[in-house]
Amino acid sequence: MIYTKIDELINYAIDAELISESDKIYVRNRLLTKLGLDDYEVTDSCDKSNTLEDILDAITDYAAENGLLENNSIVYRDIFDTEIMDTVTPFPSTVIEKFNSLYEKSPKQATDYFYKLSCDSNYIRRQRIARDVKWTVNSEFGEIEITINRSKPEKDPKAIAAAKLQKQSSYPMCQLCVENEGYGGRVNHPARQNHRIIPIDICGEKWGFQYSPYVYYNEHCIVFNSKHTPMTIDRSVFGKLLDFIKHFNHYIIGSNADLPIVGGSILSHEHFQGGNHIFAMHKAKSEKTYTINGFEDVEVSRLKWPMSVIRLKSDNTDKIIELSDRILKSWRSYTDEDAFIFAQTDGTPHNTITPIASMADGKYVMDLVLRNNITTDEHPLGVYHPHSELHHIKKENIGLIEVMGLAVLPARLVEELDAVGDALLNNKDMSEDEKTSSHKEWAMDVKARHPELNKDNVQEILRDEVGDVFVEVLRHAGVYKCDEAGRKAFDKFVEQV
């Protein structure tokens, strides 16, 4: 009965401290209105074992059966159940007041509260996140993390068709704008009624702090400019990243680069990504140290990492900012033809940096990852981008998250790796199946190197091999290779800064 599900949702919200007991009647009446009901029946059959997803699925099923959804696809179901969760999600002012009150006691208490709220309100859909496939792989560079993202819903054909017919809207201008908070959504823009943003001050500017709804790692947050302004990497970015760390020193924070191919998916809106997570890159050891005149109080080192990373470490943030800016300006204009580094071709700039800030051993850390987006006829997607022989595993751009050692791989790989394992065990022709054809050459090489492969270990072996492919992806993305010539060329750049 629908009334039972209404009561179960209200009880859930009270238990999660989204609402209080005194809100019960008010919230019930709002839910009745949204469901087109003008009466209510008292129920005594609430099932405490039902998850939030179970409750919302039942309520949304009722809505679909009673003509309250345009169609019963996942896009329209998400829009509707987000509207339902809006009835039990605290107002932004309440969330901000609670966050700021907790922050005075401890920044970690504040973020713990806000992250839990973002999950309990179903803005972060925990049961979908749980479907992501994750594992780790040991490598010469440390423990590499792999995730196959299955939490982003796939649009069905009806929703795709409807999106094409949808009147184009520039409100909100993008999915990072502050105007998303409370937005009802449409077929080509997600509903965000249960979304909350914490206003924060970054270097005297108004910024927003929120969590990513897809949570690729622990407390995956997004920090964004309150103005819709493009991404750019300049001196101010280093100051902004370190200012955030001063406010939340239990987090890391970084920015995607500001050029296509080596940048993020949204270059039109300035934003950073961070969280309460230590990546493999943060654990990477120093391979060589440098002394730069005028910056003797800054530890400068080259990391043992497949991409090209300069680490700056000091308790003096002004010096880190100044040296980061000096390195950036030098790199922007740097050309070394022998190492195939070109600052620009035909007026198109190629060099930029992916910066990541954190704290370690009581000091501030700035990792500067050197990037270059040059393309050639042989590598039309980028010389320092996964090359074509790796596209069966990873073809997408290598952004901030991958740079730090976490592979975000496409959902297709779940079925494809199962199919590859089956083909290897049963000697099937992989060229005959679209799920295995792109993997054939790689899979046969794996089989040749693993005579012990059997039904009990095939998926473990394939996962380890996928991890090895991702390490190779990072090597491809590194502007200086991990060999004698590459290290020599790397040193040549640093020593002229």
Coordinates of C-alpha atoms in Angstrom, one line a residue:
M1 CA 0.0 0.0 0.0
I2 CA 1.3 3.5 -0.9
Y3 CA 0.6 4.9 2.6
T4 CA 2.9 2.3 4.1
K5 CA 5.7 3.5 1.7
I6 CA 5.0 7.1 2.6
D7 CA 5.4 6.2 6.3
E8 CA 8.5 4.2 5.7
L9 CA 10.1 7.2 3.9
I10 CA 9.2 9.5 6.7
N11 CA 10.6 7.1 9.3
Y12 CA 13.8 6.7 7.3
A13 CA 14.2 10.5 7.1
I14 CA 13.7 10.9 10.9
D15 CA 16.2 8.1 11.6
A16 CA 18.7 9.8 9.3
E17 CA 18.1 13.1 11.0
L18 CA 17.0 14.7 7.7
I19 CA 13.8 15.8 9.4
S20 CA 12.5 15.8 13.0
E21 CA 9.5 14.1 14.6
S22 CA 7.7 17.5 14.6
D23 CA 8.0 17.7 10.7
K24 CA 6.1 14.4 10.3
I25 CA 2.6 15.6 9.4
Y26 CA 3.9 18.4 7.2
V27 CA 6.1 16.1 5.2
R28 CA 3.4 13.5 4.9
N29 CA 1.0 16.1 3.5
R30 CA 3.6 17.3 1.0
L31 CA 4.2 13.7 -0.2
L32 CA 0.4 13.1 -0.5
T33 CA 0.2 16.2 -2.7
K34 CA 3.0 15.1 -4.9
L35 CA 1.4 11.7 -5.3
G36 CA -2.0 13.1 -6.2
L37 CA -3.6 11.8 -3.0
D38 CA -6.2 13.7 -0.9
D39 CA -6.6 11.3 1.9
Y40 CA -4.4 9.2 4.2
E41 CA -4.8 5.8 6.0
V42 CA -2.9 5.0 9.1
T43 CA -0.6 2.0 8.7
D44 CA 1.1 -0.3 11.2
S45 CA 3.1 -2.4 8.7
C46 CA 6.2 -0.4 8.1
D47 CA 9.2 -2.6 7.3
K48 CA 12.4 -1.3 8.8
S49 CA 14.5 -3.7 6.7
N50 CA 13.6 -1.9 3.5
T51 CA 16.4 0.3 2.1
L52 CA 15.9 3.8 0.8
E53 CA 16.1 2.5 -2.7
D54 CA 13.4 -0.1 -2.0
I55 CA 11.1 2.6 -0.6
L56 CA 11.7 5.0 -3.5
D57 CA 11.3 2.2 -6.1
A58 CA 7.9 1.3 -4.6
I59 CA 6.7 5.0 -4.5
T60 CA 8.0 5.6 -8.1
D61 CA 6.3 2.4 -9.3
Y62 CA 3.0 3.7 -7.8
A63 CA 3.6 7.0 -9.6
A64 CA 4.2 5.2 -12.9
E65 CA 1.1 3.0 -12.5
N66 CA -1.0 6.1 -11.8
G67 CA 0.2 8.3 -14.8
L68 CA 2.4 10.6 -12.8
L69 CA 5.5 9.8 -15.0
E70 CA 5.8 10.7 -18.6
N71 CA 7.3 7.2 -19.1
N72 CA 8.7 4.6 -16.8
S73 CA 12.4 4.9 -17.9
I74 CA 15.2 5.5 -15.5
V75 CA 15.6 9.2 -16.6
Y76 CA 12.0 10.0 -15.6
R77 CA 12.1 7.8 -12.5
D78 CA 15.3 9.7 -11.3
I79 CA 13.6 13.0 -11.9
F80 CA 10.5 11.9 -9.9
D81 CA 12.3 10.2 -6.9
T82 CA 14.6 13.2 -6.6
E83 CA 11.5 15.4 -6.3
I84 CA 10.2 13.0 -3.6
M85 CA 13.5 13.2 -1.7
D86 CA 13.2 17.0 -1.8
T87 CA 10.4 16.8 0.7
V88 CA 12.7 15.3 3.3
T89 CA 16.0 17.2 2.5
P90 CA 16.8 20.1 4.8
F91 CA 16.7 23.7 3.3
P92 CA 20.1 25.0 2.2
S93 CA 20.2 27.5 5.0
T94 CA 19.8 24.7 7.6
V95 CA 22.6 22.7 6.0
I96 CA 24.9 25.7 5.8
E97 CA 24.2 26.7 9.4
K98 CA 24.9 23.2 10.7
F99 CA 28.1 22.8 8.6
N100 CA 29.5 26.1 9.8
S101 CA 28.7 25.3 13.4
L102 CA 30.5 22.0 13.1
Y103 CA 33.4 23.6 11.3
E104 CA 34.1 25.8 14.3
K105 CA 34.7 22.6 16.2
S106 CA 36.5 20.6 13.5
P107 CA 36.6 20.8 9.7
K108 CA 36.5 17.0 9.6
Q109 CA 33.3 17.0 11.7
A110 CA 31.8 19.4 9.2
T111 CA 32.7 17.4 6.1
D112 CA 31.6 14.1 7.8
Y113 CA 28.2 15.7 8.4
F114 CA 27.9 17.1 4.9
Y115 CA 29.0 13.8 3.2
K116 CA 26.5 11.8 5.3
L117 CA 23.7 14.2 4.4
S118 CA 24.6 14.0 0.7
C119 CA 24.3 10.2 0.9
D120 CA 21.2 10.1 3.2
S121 CA 19.3 12.5 0.9
N122 CA 20.0 10.2 -2.1
Y123 CA 21.9 12.9 -3.9
I124 CA 24.7 10.3 -3.8
R125 CA 22.9 7.1 -4.7
R126 CA 24.8 4.7 -2.5
Q127 CA 23.3 1.5 -3.9
R128 CA 24.2 2.5 -7.4
I129 CA 27.8 3.4 -6.3
A130 CA 28.0 -0.1 -4.7
R131 CA 27.5 -1.6 -8.2
D132 CA 30.8 -0.1 -9.4
V133 CA 33.5 -2.8 -9.8
K134 CA 36.7 -2.0 -7.9
W135 CA 40.1 -3.6 -7.3
T136 CA 43.7 -2.8 -6.8
V137 CA 46.8 -3.9 -8.6
N138 CA 50.4 -3.9 -7.4
S139 CA 52.9 -2.2 -9.7
E140 CA 56.4 -0.8 -9.6
F141 CA 54.8 2.6 -8.8
G142 CA 52.7 1.3 -5.9
E143 CA 49.2 0.1 -5.5
I144 CA 47.1 1.3 -8.5
E145 CA 43.3 1.5 -8.1
I146 CA 40.9 0.4 -10.8
T147 CA 37.2 1.2 -11.0
I148 CA 34.6 0.3 -13.6
N149 CA 31.9 2.9 -13.4
R150 CA 28.4 1.4 -13.3
S151 CA 26.7 4.1 -11.3
K152 CA 25.9 6.5 -14.0
P153 CA 22.5 5.5 -15.5
E154 CA 22.3 4.7 -19.1
K155 CA 19.7 6.7 -21.0
D156 CA 17.0 4.6 -22.8
P157 CA 16.1 5.3 -26.4
K158 CA 12.9 7.1 -25.5
A159 CA 14.8 9.5 -23.2
I160 CA 17.4 10.1 -25.9
A161 CA 14.8 10.9 -28.4
A162 CA 13.0 13.2 -26.0
A163 CA 16.2 15.0 -25.2
K164 CA 16.7 15.8 -28.9
L165 CA 13.2 17.4 -29.0
Q166 CA 13.7 19.2 -25.7
K167 CA 13.8 23.0 -26.1
Q168 CA 17.4 24.1 -25.5
S169 CA 17.9 25.8 -22.2
S170 CA 20.9 27.7 -20.8
Y171 CA 19.6 27.4 -17.2
P172 CA 21.6 26.2 -15.4
M173 CA 24.4 27.1 -17.8
C174 CA 26.2 23.8 -16.8
Q175 CA 26.0 21.0 -14.3
L176 CA 28.5 22.8 -12.0
C177 CA 26.7 26.1 -11.7
V178 CA 25.2 27.1 -8.3
E179 CA 21.8 27.3 -9.9
N180 CA 21.7 23.5 -9.9
E181 CA 20.8 23.5 -6.2
G182 CA 17.1 22.6 -6.0
Y183 CA 16.7 22.4 -9.8
G184 CA 13.9 20.1 -10.9
G185 CA 15.7 18.6 -13.9
R186 CA 14.7 17.6 -17.4
V187 CA 15.6 14.8 -19.8
N188 CA 18.9 16.4 -20.7
H189 CA 19.8 17.7 -17.3
P190 CA 19.7 15.8 -14.0
A191 CA 17.3 16.7 -11.2
R192 CA 19.0 18.3 -8.2
Q193 CA 16.2 19.1 -5.7
N194 CA 18.1 17.1 -3.0
H195 CA 21.5 18.8 -3.9
R196 CA 23.1 21.1 -1.4
I197 CA 26.1 23.4 -1.7
I198 CA 28.2 24.9 1.0
P199 CA 29.4 28.4 0.2
I200 CA 33.1 28.9 1.0
D201 CA 35.6 31.7 0.5
I202 CA 38.7 30.9 -1.7
C203 CA 41.2 33.7 -1.8
G204 CA 38.5 36.3 -1.3
E205 CA 36.2 34.9 -4.0
K206 CA 32.9 33.1 -3.6
W207 CA 33.1 29.4 -4.3
G208 CA 30.9 26.4 -3.7
F209 CA 31.7 23.1 -2.0
Q210 CA 29.7 19.9 -2.9
Y211 CA 30.2 16.2 -3.4
S212 CA 30.3 14.4 -6.7
P213 CA 27.1 12.3 -7.1
Y214 CA 29.3 9.5 -8.6
V215 CA 31.9 9.2 -5.8
Y216 CA 34.9 7.6 -7.6
Y217 CA 36.8 7.6 -4.3
N218 CA 36.2 8.4 -0.6
E219 CA 34.3 11.8 -0.1
H220 CA 34.9 12.8 -3.7
C221 CA 34.2 16.5 -3.6
I222 CA 33.9 19.3 -6.2
V223 CA 34.9 22.9 -5.4
F224 CA 33.7 25.4 -8.0
N225 CA 33.7 29.1 -8.7
S226 CA 30.3 30.6 -8.1
K227 CA 30.7 32.4 -11.4
H228 CA 30.4 30.4 -14.7
T229 CA 34.0 31.2 -15.8
P230 CA 36.3 29.0 -17.8
M231 CA 39.1 26.7 -16.5
T232 CA 42.5 28.2 -16.6
I233 CA 45.8 27.3 -15.0
D234 CA 47.7 30.3 -13.8
R235 CA 49.4 31.6 -10.7
S236 CA 46.0 32.2 -9.0
V237 CA 45.1 28.5 -9.2
F238 CA 48.0 27.5 -7.0
G239 CA 46.9 30.0 -4.4
K240 CA 43.3 28.8 -4.5
L241 CA 44.3 25.1 -4.1
L242 CA 46.5 25.9 -1.1
D243 CA 43.8 28.1 0.4
F244 CA 41.4 25.2 0.3
I245 CA 44.0 23.0 2.0
K246 CA 44.3 25.6 4.7
H247 CA 40.6 25.3 5.4
F248 CA 40.4 21.5 5.0
N249 CA 43.8 20.0 5.6
H250 CA 42.4 16.5 5.8
Y251 CA 41.5 16.6 2.1
I252 CA 43.5 16.7 -1.1
I253 CA 42.5 19.0 -3.9
G254 CA 43.6 19.3 -7.6
S255 CA 42.6 20.9 -10.9
N256 CA 42.3 19.4 -14.3
A257 CA 44.5 21.0 -16.9
D258 CA 43.1 23.7 -19.0
L259 CA 43.6 22.4 -22.5
P260 CA 41.6 19.8 -24.6
I261 CA 42.7 16.1 -24.5
V262 CA 44.7 16.6 -21.3
G263 CA 41.9 18.5 -19.5
G264 CA 38.7 17.5 -17.8
S265 CA 35.2 17.0 -19.3
I266 CA 34.0 20.5 -18.3
L267 CA 36.5 23.2 -19.3
S268 CA 33.8 25.9 -19.4
H269 CA 33.5 26.2 -15.6
E270 CA 36.4 26.7 -13.2
H271 CA 36.4 23.9 -10.6
F272 CA 38.6 21.6 -8.6
Q273 CA 38.2 18.0 -7.4
G274 CA 39.4 16.6 -4.1
G275 CA 38.4 14.4 -1.2
N276 CA 39.5 12.4 1.8
H277 CA 41.6 9.9 -0.1
I278 CA 45.3 9.2 -0.5
F279 CA 46.1 8.1 -4.1
A280 CA 49.1 6.1 -5.2
M281 CA 50.8 9.2 -6.6
H282 CA 50.7 10.8 -3.1
K283 CA 52.7 7.8 -1.8
A284 CA 55.2 7.9 -4.6
K285 CA 58.8 8.3 -3.5
S286 CA 61.2 11.0 -4.6
E287 CA 63.5 9.8 -7.4
K288 CA 65.7 12.9 -7.5
T289 CA 65.9 16.2 -5.7
Y290 CA 66.8 19.6 -7.1
T291 CA 67.9 22.9 -5.6
I292 CA 66.5 26.0 -7.2
N293 CA 68.1 29.4 -6.5
G294 CA 65.9 31.6 -4.3
F295 CA 63.8 28.6 -3.2
E296 CA 66.2 26.8 -0.9
D297 CA 63.4 26.4 1.7
V298 CA 61.2 24.5 -0.8
E299 CA 61.9 20.8 -1.3
V300 CA 61.8 20.1 -5.0
S301 CA 61.8 16.5 -6.3
R302 CA 61.0 14.3 -9.3
L303 CA 58.6 11.5 -8.4
K304 CA 59.0 7.9 -9.3
W305 CA 55.7 7.9 -11.2
P306 CA 54.8 6.9 -14.8
M307 CA 53.7 10.5 -15.5
S308 CA 56.1 13.5 -15.2
V309 CA 55.6 15.0 -11.7
I310 CA 57.5 17.7 -9.9
R311 CA 56.8 17.8 -6.2
L312 CA 57.2 21.0 -4.1
K313 CA 57.0 20.8 -0.3
S314 CA 57.4 23.5 2.2
D315 CA 55.7 25.2 5.2
N316 CA 55.8 28.5 3.2
T317 CA 52.8 28.6 0.9
D318 CA 53.9 31.9 -0.7
K319 CA 57.2 30.3 -1.9
I320 CA 55.3 27.2 -3.2
I321 CA 52.9 29.5 -5.2
E322 CA 55.8 31.6 -6.5
L323 CA 57.8 28.6 -7.6
S324 CA 54.8 26.8 -9.1
D325 CA 54.1 29.9 -11.2
R326 CA 57.7 30.0 -12.3
I327 CA 57.6 26.4 -13.4
L328 CA 54.3 26.9 -15.1
K329 CA 55.5 29.9 -17.1
S330 CA 58.7 28.1 -18.0
W331 CA 56.8 25.0 -19.1
R332 CA 54.3 27.0 -21.2
S333 CA 57.0 28.3 -23.4
Y334 CA 59.4 25.2 -23.3
T335 CA 60.4 23.3 -26.4
D336 CA 62.7 20.4 -26.6
E337 CA 62.5 18.9 -30.1
D338 CA 64.8 15.9 -29.1
A339 CA 62.2 14.9 -26.5
F340 CA 59.3 15.8 -28.8
I341 CA 58.1 18.6 -26.5
F342 CA 56.7 21.5 -28.5
A343 CA 55.2 24.5 -26.6
Q344 CA 53.1 25.3 -29.7
T345 CA 52.5 24.5 -33.3
D346 CA 50.9 26.9 -35.7
G347 CA 50.0 29.2 -32.8
T348 CA 48.2 26.4 -30.9
P349 CA 49.6 26.0 -27.3
H350 CA 50.3 22.5 -26.1
N351 CA 52.0 22.7 -22.7
T352 CA 50.1 23.0 -19.4
I353 CA 50.1 21.5 -15.9
T354 CA 47.7 19.4 -13.7
P355 CA 48.3 20.7 -10.2
I356 CA 47.4 18.9 -7.0
A357 CA 47.7 20.2 -3.4
S358 CA 47.8 18.4 -0.1
M359 CA 49.5 18.3 3.3
A360 CA 52.1 15.8 4.4
D361 CA 54.3 15.7 7.5
G362 CA 52.9 19.0 8.6
K363 CA 54.0 20.7 5.3
Y364 CA 52.1 21.9 2.2
V365 CA 52.6 19.9 -0.9
M366 CA 52.1 20.9 -4.6
D367 CA 52.4 18.2 -7.2
L368 CA 52.9 19.7 -10.7
V369 CA 52.1 17.1 -13.5
L370 CA 53.6 18.3 -16.8
R371 CA 51.1 17.8 -19.7
N372 CA 51.2 18.3 -23.5
N373 CA 48.3 17.8 -25.9
I374 CA 50.1 17.7 -29.2
T375 CA 48.7 15.4 -31.9
T376 CA 50.2 13.7 -35.0
D377 CA 49.0 11.7 -37.9
E378 CA 50.1 8.6 -36.1
H379 CA 48.4 9.6 -32.8
P380 CA 45.5 11.8 -33.8
L381 CA 44.0 11.7 -30.2
G382 CA 47.3 12.8 -28.7
V383 CA 50.9 11.8 -28.5
Y384 CA 50.7 11.9 -24.7
H385 CA 47.4 10.1 -24.5
P386 CA 46.6 6.4 -24.5
H387 CA 47.8 5.0 -27.9
S388 CA 45.4 3.0 -30.1
E389 CA 46.7 -0.4 -28.9
L390 CA 45.3 0.4 -25.4
H391 CA 41.9 1.8 -26.5
H392 CA 40.2 -1.6 -25.9
I393 CA 40.7 -0.8 -22.2
K394 CA 41.0 3.0 -22.0
K395 CA 40.4 5.5 -24.8
E396 CA 39.1 8.4 -22.8
N397 CA 41.2 11.4 -21.7
I398 CA 43.5 11.1 -18.8
G399 CA 42.3 13.6 -16.3
L400 CA 43.1 14.5 -12.7
I401 CA 41.8 11.3 -11.1
E402 CA 43.7 9.0 -13.5
V403 CA 46.8 11.1 -13.2
M404 CA 46.9 10.3 -9.4
G405 CA 46.6 6.6 -10.0
L406 CA 42.9 5.7 -10.1
A407 CA 41.6 4.3 -13.4
V408 CA 38.0 5.2 -14.2
L409 CA 37.1 2.6 -16.9
P410 CA 33.9 2.3 -19.0
A411 CA 31.0 0.1 -17.9
R412 CA 31.3 -2.0 -21.1
L413 CA 34.3 -3.7 -19.6
V414 CA 32.2 -5.7 -17.1
E415 CA 30.5 -7.8 -19.8
E416 CA 33.6 -7.7 -22.1
L417 CA 36.0 -9.1 -19.6
D418 CA 33.5 -11.9 -18.7
A419 CA 33.2 -12.7 -22.4
V420 CA 37.0 -12.7 -22.8
G421 CA 37.4 -15.0 -19.9
D422 CA 34.8 -17.4 -21.3
A423 CA 36.5 -17.3 -24.8
L424 CA 39.9 -18.1 -23.3
L425 CA 38.6 -21.0 -21.3
N426 CA 36.6 -22.5 -24.2
N427 CA 38.9 -21.6 -27.1
K428 CA 36.3 -19.5 -28.8
D429 CA 37.1 -17.3 -31.8
M430 CA 37.1 -13.8 -30.2
S431 CA 36.9 -12.1 -33.6
E432 CA 33.3 -13.4 -34.0
D433 CA 32.0 -11.6 -30.9
E434 CA 31.8 -7.8 -30.7
K435 CA 32.4 -8.0 -26.9
T436 CA 35.7 -9.7 -27.4
S437 CA 37.0 -8.7 -30.9
S438 CA 38.8 -5.5 -29.7
H439 CA 40.5 -7.5 -26.9
K440 CA 41.6 -10.5 -29.0
E441 CA 45.3 -9.6 -29.5
W442 CA 45.8 -8.6 -25.9
A443 CA 43.8 -11.6 -24.6
M444 CA 45.9 -14.1 -26.6
D445 CA 49.1 -12.6 -25.3
V446 CA 47.7 -12.9 -21.7
K447 CA 46.9 -16.5 -22.3
A448 CA 50.4 -17.2 -23.7
R449 CA 52.0 -15.6 -20.6
H450 CA 49.7 -17.4 -18.1
P451 CA 49.7 -21.2 -18.8
E452 CA 48.2 -21.6 -15.3
L453 CA 45.0 -19.8 -16.4
N454 CA 41.8 -21.8 -15.5
K455 CA 38.2 -21.1 -14.6
D456 CA 39.1 -20.3 -11.0
N457 CA 41.6 -17.7 -11.7
V458 CA 40.8 -16.3 -15.1
Q459 CA 39.1 -13.1 -13.9
E460 CA 41.8 -12.4 -11.3
I461 CA 44.4 -12.7 -14.0
L462 CA 42.4 -10.5 -16.4
R463 CA 42.0 -7.8 -13.7
D464 CA 45.7 -7.8 -13.0
E465 CA 46.4 -7.5 -16.7
V466 CA 43.9 -4.6 -16.9
G467 CA 45.9 -2.9 -14.2
D468 CA 49.1 -3.4 -16.1
V469 CA 47.4 -1.8 -19.2
F470 CA 46.4 1.2 -17.1
V471 CA 50.0 1.7 -15.9
E472 CA 51.0 1.6 -19.6
V473 CA 48.2 4.2 -20.2
L474 CA 49.9 6.5 -17.6
R475 CA 53.3 5.9 -19.2
H476 CA 51.8 7.0 -22.6
A477 CA 50.4 10.2 -20.9
G478 CA 53.8 11.0 -19.4
V479 CA 55.7 13.6 -21.4
Y480 CA 59.0 12.2 -20.2
K481 CA 59.4 8.5 -20.3
C482 CA 60.7 6.4 -17.4
D483 CA 64.0 5.6 -19.0
E484 CA 67.5 7.1 -19.0
A485 CA 66.8 9.4 -21.9
G486 CA 63.4 10.5 -20.4
R487 CA 64.9 11.3 -17.0
K488 CA 67.8 13.2 -18.6
A489 CA 65.3 15.3 -20.6
F490 CA 63.2 15.8 -17.4
D491 CA 66.3 17.1 -15.5
K492 CA 67.2 19.4 -18.4
F493 CA 63.8 21.1 -18.1
V494 CA 63.9 21.5 -14.3
E495 CA 67.4 22.7 -14.2
Q496 CA 66.6 25.6 -16.6
V497 CA 63.6 26.8 -14.5

